[in-house]
Coordinates of C-alpha atoms in Angstrom, one line a residue:
M1 CA -5.1 -10.6 6.4
S2 CA -6.5 -9.5 9.7
L3 CA -8.2 -6.2 9.0
L4 CA -9.5 -5.5 12.4
Y5 CA -9.8 -1.7 12.0
H6 CA -12.5 -0.6 14.4
A7 CA -11.4 -0.4 18.0
V8 CA -14.4 -0.3 20.5
N9 CA -12.0 0.5 23.3
G10 CA -9.0 2.8 23.2
E11 CA -7.1 0.5 25.6
L12 CA -7.1 -2.4 23.2
M13 CA -3.6 -2.9 21.8
L14 CA -1.5 -4.9 19.6
R15 CA 1.8 -5.7 21.4
I16 CA 4.6 -6.8 19.0
H17 CA 7.5 -8.5 20.9
F18 CA 11.0 -8.1 19.5
T19 CA 14.3 -10.0 20.1
D20 CA 17.7 -8.6 19.1
R21 CA 17.4 -10.8 16.0
D22 CA 14.1 -9.1 15.0
L23 CA 15.6 -5.7 15.5
A24 CA 18.2 -6.7 12.8
K25 CA 15.5 -7.5 10.5
V26 CA 13.2 -4.4 10.6
H27 CA 12.6 -2.9 7.2
V28 CA 10.2 -0.6 5.4
A29 CA 8.6 -1.3 2.0
T30 CA 5.6 -0.3 -0.1
D31 CA 3.1 -2.9 -1.2
P32 CA 0.5 -2.3 -4.0
L33 CA -1.6 -5.3 -3.1
W34 CA -2.2 -3.9 0.3
D35 CA -3.0 -0.6 -1.2
T36 CA -5.6 -2.3 -3.5
V37 CA -7.4 -4.1 -0.8
L38 CA -7.4 -1.0 1.5
A39 CA -8.5 1.3 -1.4
V40 CA -11.6 -0.9 -2.0
H41 CA -12.4 -0.4 1.7
Q42 CA -12.3 3.4 1.3
L43 CA -14.2 3.2 -2.0
S44 CA -17.3 2.1 -0.1
A45 CA -19.9 4.5 1.2
G46 CA -18.7 3.9 4.7
G47 CA -15.1 4.9 3.9
A48 CA -13.4 7.6 5.9
A49 CA -14.4 11.3 5.1
A50 CA -10.8 12.1 4.5
F51 CA -11.0 10.1 1.2
S52 CA -14.2 11.7 -0.1
A53 CA -12.6 13.6 -2.9
W54 CA -10.6 10.6 -4.0
R55 CA -13.7 8.4 -3.6
R56 CA -15.7 10.6 -6.0
R57 CA -12.9 10.4 -8.6
A58 CA -12.4 6.7 -8.1
A59 CA -16.1 5.9 -8.3
A60 CA -16.3 7.7 -11.6
A61 CA -13.5 5.5 -12.9
V62 CA -15.4 2.3 -12.0
T63 CA -17.3 2.3 -15.2
G64 CA -18.4 -0.8 -17.1
A65 CA -19.7 -4.2 -15.9
Q66 CA -16.3 -5.8 -15.7
L67 CA -14.7 -3.3 -13.5
A68 CA -17.7 -3.1 -11.2
A69 CA -17.7 -6.9 -10.9
D70 CA -13.9 -6.8 -10.1
V71 CA -14.5 -4.3 -7.2
R72 CA -17.4 -6.6 -6.0
M73 CA -15.1 -9.6 -6.0
V74 CA -12.4 -7.9 -4.0
R75 CA -14.9 -6.4 -1.6
L76 CA -16.6 -9.8 -1.0
L77 CA -13.3 -11.3 -0.1
A78 CA -12.2 -8.4 2.0
P79 CA -15.2 -6.4 3.4
E80 CA -14.3 -3.1 4.8
R81 CA -15.9 -3.7 8.3
A82 CA -15.0 -7.3 8.7
G83 CA -12.7 -8.5 11.5
Y84 CA -10.8 -10.7 9.1
F85 CA -9.9 -11.2 5.6
P86 CA -7.7 -13.9 4.0
D87 CA -4.0 -13.4 4.3
F88 CA -3.4 -14.8 0.8
L89 CA -4.7 -11.6 -0.8
T90 CA -1.6 -9.7 0.2
P91 CA 1.4 -12.1 -0.1
A92 CA 4.8 -11.1 0.9
S93 CA 6.2 -10.7 -2.6
G94 CA 3.8 -7.8 -3.2
R95 CA 6.7 -5.7 -1.9
D96 CA 8.4 -6.5 -5.1
G97 CA 5.7 -5.0 -7.2
M98 CA 2.1 -5.8 -8.4
R99 CA 3.1 -8.6 -10.8
A100 CA 5.2 -10.4 -8.3
G101 CA 2.5 -10.3 -5.7
L102 CA -0.1 -11.5 -8.2
D103 CA 2.0 -14.3 -9.3
E104 CA 2.4 -15.5 -5.6
L105 CA -1.3 -15.1 -5.0
C106 CA -1.9 -17.5 -8.1
R107 CA 0.4 -20.1 -6.4
T108 CA -1.4 -20.1 -3.1
P109 CA -1.7 -23.7 -1.9
H110 CA -5.1 -25.4 -2.0
R111 CA -5.0 -26.1 1.8
R112 CA -4.3 -22.6 2.7
L113 CA -7.0 -21.2 0.4
A114 CA -9.5 -23.6 2.0
E115 CA -8.5 -22.8 5.6
E116 CA -8.6 -19.0 5.1
L117 CA -11.8 -18.8 3.0
T118 CA -13.5 -21.1 5.5
T119 CA -12.6 -18.6 8.3
A120 CA -13.6 -15.7 6.2
F121 CA -17.0 -17.0 5.4
A122 CA -17.8 -19.0 8.5
R123 CA -20.7 -16.8 9.4
H124 CA -22.2 -16.6 6.0
H125 CA -25.4 -18.5 5.3
Q126 CA -25.0 -18.4 1.6
V127 CA -21.6 -18.4 -0.2
P128 CA -21.2 -17.8 -3.9
G129 CA -20.3 -20.8 -6.0
W130 CA -17.0 -19.1 -7.2
I131 CA -15.8 -18.9 -3.5
H132 CA -16.2 -22.6 -3.2
E133 CA -14.3 -23.0 -6.5
L134 CA -11.6 -20.7 -5.2
A135 CA -11.3 -22.7 -2.0
D136 CA -10.9 -25.9 -4.0
G137 CA -7.8 -24.3 -5.6
R138 CA -9.1 -23.9 -9.1
A139 CA -6.4 -22.2 -11.1
D140 CA -8.9 -20.4 -13.3
R141 CA -10.5 -18.8 -10.3
L142 CA -7.1 -17.7 -8.9
D143 CA -6.3 -16.2 -12.3
R144 CA -9.6 -14.4 -12.4
L145 CA -9.0 -13.0 -8.9
A146 CA -5.4 -11.8 -9.9
L147 CA -6.8 -10.1 -13.0
A148 CA -9.6 -8.4 -10.9
M149 CA -7.1 -7.1 -8.4
G150 CA -4.8 -5.8 -11.3
R151 CA -7.7 -4.0 -13.0
V152 CA -8.9 -2.4 -9.8
H153 CA -5.3 -1.2 -8.9
R154 CA -5.0 0.4 -12.4
A155 CA -8.4 1.9 -12.2
V156 CA -8.6 3.4 -8.7
V157 CA -5.1 3.2 -7.0
A158 CA -2.7 4.2 -9.9
P159 CA -4.5 7.4 -10.9
A160 CA -4.0 8.6 -7.3
W161 CA -0.5 7.5 -7.2
S162 CA 1.3 10.8 -7.8
C163 CA -0.2 12.4 -4.8
G164 CA -0.7 9.4 -2.6
M165 CA 2.6 7.9 -3.1
A166 CA 4.2 11.3 -2.3
A167 CA 3.0 10.8 1.3
V168 CA 4.1 7.1 1.3
E169 CA 7.5 7.9 0.0
A170 CA 8.0 10.8 2.3
D171 CA 7.1 8.6 5.2
R172 CA 9.3 5.8 4.1
A173 CA 12.2 8.3 3.8
I174 CA 11.6 9.4 7.3
R175 CA 11.8 5.9 8.5
L176 CA 14.9 5.0 6.5
R177 CA 16.7 8.1 7.8
A178 CA 15.7 7.1 11.4
L179 CA 17.1 3.6 10.6
R180 CA 20.3 5.0 9.1
D181 CA 21.0 7.5 11.9
R182 CA 19.6 5.8 15.0
G183 CA 19.2 2.1 14.1
A184 CA 16.1 0.0 14.3
E185 CA 15.0 1.3 17.7
G186 CA 15.3 4.7 16.3
L187 CA 13.0 3.8 13.4
L188 CA 10.5 2.3 15.9
T189 CA 10.6 5.4 18.0
S190 CA 9.9 7.6 14.9
L191 CA 6.5 5.9 14.7
R192 CA 5.1 7.9 17.6
P193 CA 2.5 9.1 18.3
L194 CA 0.5 6.3 16.5
M195 CA 2.7 3.6 18.0
Q196 CA 4.9 3.4 21.2
W197 CA 8.2 1.7 21.4
E198 CA 8.9 0.5 24.9
P199 CA 11.8 -2.0 24.4
P200 CA 11.4 -4.8 23.6
V201 CA 7.7 -4.2 22.7
L202 CA 6.0 -2.1 20.0
E203 CA 2.5 -1.1 21.1
T204 CA -0.2 0.2 18.7
P205 CA -4.0 0.7 19.0
Y206 CA -5.8 -2.4 17.8
P207 CA -9.4 -3.7 17.9
E208 CA -8.4 -6.5 20.2
R209 CA -5.9 -7.4 22.9
R210 CA -3.2 -9.3 21.0
D211 CA 0.4 -10.2 21.6
L212 CA 2.6 -11.1 18.6
Y213 CA 6.0 -12.7 19.1
L214 CA 8.3 -12.2 16.1
D215 CA 10.8 -14.9 17.3
G216 CA 13.6 -13.8 15.0
R217 CA 11.6 -13.3 11.8
G218 CA 11.7 -9.6 11.9
L219 CA 9.0 -7.0 10.8
C220 CA 8.2 -5.4 7.5
L221 CA 6.6 -1.9 8.1
V222 CA 4.4 -0.9 5.2
P223 CA 3.1 2.8 5.0
S224 CA -0.1 3.1 3.1
R225 CA -2.0 6.0 1.9
F226 CA -5.2 4.0 2.2
C227 CA -4.7 2.7 5.8
W228 CA -6.9 4.7 8.1
R229 CA -6.4 5.5 11.8
M230 CA -4.8 2.3 13.1
P231 CA -2.4 -0.3 11.7
V232 CA -3.4 -3.6 10.1
A233 CA -1.6 -6.9 10.7
L234 CA -1.7 -10.4 9.4
A235 CA -4.1 -12.8 11.1
D236 CA -1.7 -15.9 10.9
P237 CA 1.1 -15.3 13.4
A238 CA 3.2 -18.0 11.6
L239 CA 3.5 -16.0 8.5
P240 CA 6.4 -13.5 7.8
Q241 CA 5.1 -10.5 9.8
V242 CA 3.9 -7.2 8.3
L243 CA 2.5 -4.2 9.9
V244 CA 0.6 -1.8 7.5
Y245 CA 0.1 1.7 9.0
P246 CA -1.2 5.1 7.8
A247 CA 1.4 7.1 5.9
A248 CA 2.1 10.5 7.3
P249 CA 0.6 13.2 5.0
A250 CA 2.8 15.0 2.5
E251 CA 2.4 18.2 0.4
T252 CA 1.2 17.3 -3.0
A253 CA 0.4 19.1 -6.2
S254 CA -3.1 20.2 -7.0
D255 CA -5.0 19.8 -10.3
G256 CA -4.5 23.5 -10.7
D257 CA -0.8 23.3 -10.4
L258 CA -0.8 20.5 -13.1
R259 CA -3.0 22.7 -15.5
A260 CA -0.7 25.7 -15.0
L261 CA 2.4 23.6 -15.8
A262 CA 1.0 21.8 -18.7
P263 CA 1.6 24.7 -21.2
L264 CA 5.2 25.1 -19.9
L265 CA 6.3 21.4 -19.9
G266 CA 3.6 19.5 -21.8
R267 CA 0.7 17.6 -20.1
T268 CA 2.7 14.4 -19.7
R269 CA 5.9 15.9 -18.4
A270 CA 3.8 18.0 -15.9
R271 CA 2.4 14.6 -14.7
V272 CA 5.9 13.2 -14.5
L273 CA 6.9 16.2 -12.4
A274 CA 4.0 15.7 -10.0
A275 CA 4.8 11.9 -9.7
L276 CA 8.3 12.8 -8.7
D277 CA 7.1 14.7 -5.7
G278 CA 7.6 11.4 -3.9
A279 CA 10.7 9.2 -4.7
V280 CA 9.8 6.6 -7.3
T281 CA 11.5 4.0 -9.3
T282 CA 11.4 4.0 -13.2
G283 CA 8.9 1.0 -13.1
E284 CA 6.5 2.7 -10.6
L285 CA 6.6 5.9 -12.8
A286 CA 5.9 4.0 -15.9
A287 CA 2.9 2.3 -14.2
V288 CA 1.2 5.5 -13.1
L289 CA 1.8 7.2 -16.5
S290 CA 0.8 4.1 -18.4
V291 CA 4.0 4.4 -20.5
S292 CA 6.9 2.1 -21.1
A293 CA 9.9 2.1 -18.7
S294 CA 12.2 3.5 -21.4
S295 CA 9.7 6.3 -22.0
A296 CA 9.4 7.1 -18.3
S297 CA 13.3 7.0 -18.0
E298 CA 13.5 9.5 -20.9
H299 CA 11.1 12.0 -19.3
V300 CA 13.2 11.8 -16.1
A301 CA 16.4 12.4 -17.9
I302 CA 15.0 15.4 -19.6
L303 CA 13.8 16.8 -16.3
R304 CA 17.1 16.0 -14.6
T305 CA 19.0 17.7 -17.3
A306 CA 16.9 20.8 -16.8
G307 CA 17.7 20.6 -13.0
L308 CA 14.3 19.7 -12.0
A309 CA 14.9 16.1 -10.9
V310 CA 17.5 14.0 -9.2
T311 CA 18.3 10.3 -9.3
R312 CA 19.9 8.4 -6.4
R313 CA 20.4 4.9 -5.1
V314 CA 18.6 4.0 -1.8
D315 CA 19.2 0.5 -0.5
N316 CA 19.0 -1.7 -3.7
R317 CA 16.6 0.7 -5.6
V318 CA 17.2 3.6 -8.0
L319 CA 14.8 6.3 -7.1
H320 CA 13.9 9.6 -8.9
S321 CA 12.6 12.6 -7.1
L322 CA 12.3 16.3 -7.5
S323 CA 15.3 18.7 -7.0
P324 CA 14.8 21.8 -4.9
L325 CA 14.1 23.7 -8.1
G326 CA 11.5 21.1 -9.2
R327 CA 9.8 21.4 -5.9
H328 CA 9.7 25.1 -6.3
L329 CA 8.3 25.0 -9.7
L330 CA 5.6 22.4 -8.7
H331 CA 4.5 24.1 -5.5
G332 CA 5.7 27.7 -5.8
G333 CA 6.9 29.7 -2.9

């Protein structure tokens, strides 16, 4: 992927050119692989100050030689201040979940691996041997990378999920409402002030002057808690196009809220209540709680019976979230 975070001139822009066919193919999705890569960027000492509290908790979770090595592996492939990192790290099927994304990563063609890694390490005088093996398409190296990304996600992204995903799902809900009520152009307009929609072009701050022509492929918008200040786009213009952008903040439950609710609901169910502060699927809830899907579904059913949760279908997903009573209980007021 093209990271290209750090603008040196406020006038530098990415200009995304739409056709009518592209407007019919605009959609919004979440992507845990993008979150994993961007979280590793924020985990570094040079990460944004806004992530300092999360960074302390996440750093404490990176214990043991294996997990530390996993973080180093991801960071070497996608350094936080690089102008480029390989597109294959965040495949399109990541929008279908971590497992689907990692499976596609492991199927990356040899030629693409070689091309993208050559670009990424072109200025490096010394490149670790495992990078060469990865560029050669060695299946064991791809499997090792997939395992590393999965472990990093579980260690540093999933624990922050209940609060971070509240912002992401709240942002996604705003975009989906705009799409439903005002169409694709209404959705693109809703991205102000970060981005400007001047038909047929979407403009956003970017570290270089770049024009991207969608040519009928559409655009997937991905809100992310760990994206900071300006959006991130793919480097290869021939790939299905994605624009990852900072999710708008949302009110979340504090640790004190959860401690206060634990005697009333039980510790696990208090965590379920906090996780439902943003719309989630059963699978997503199960992942953050480290429980089975059936157990997560049972917790939601109990909260729903108590009037604290609601379940609805949005697009092709069944989403669980807090009812007004549940939000009142979680946040007070």
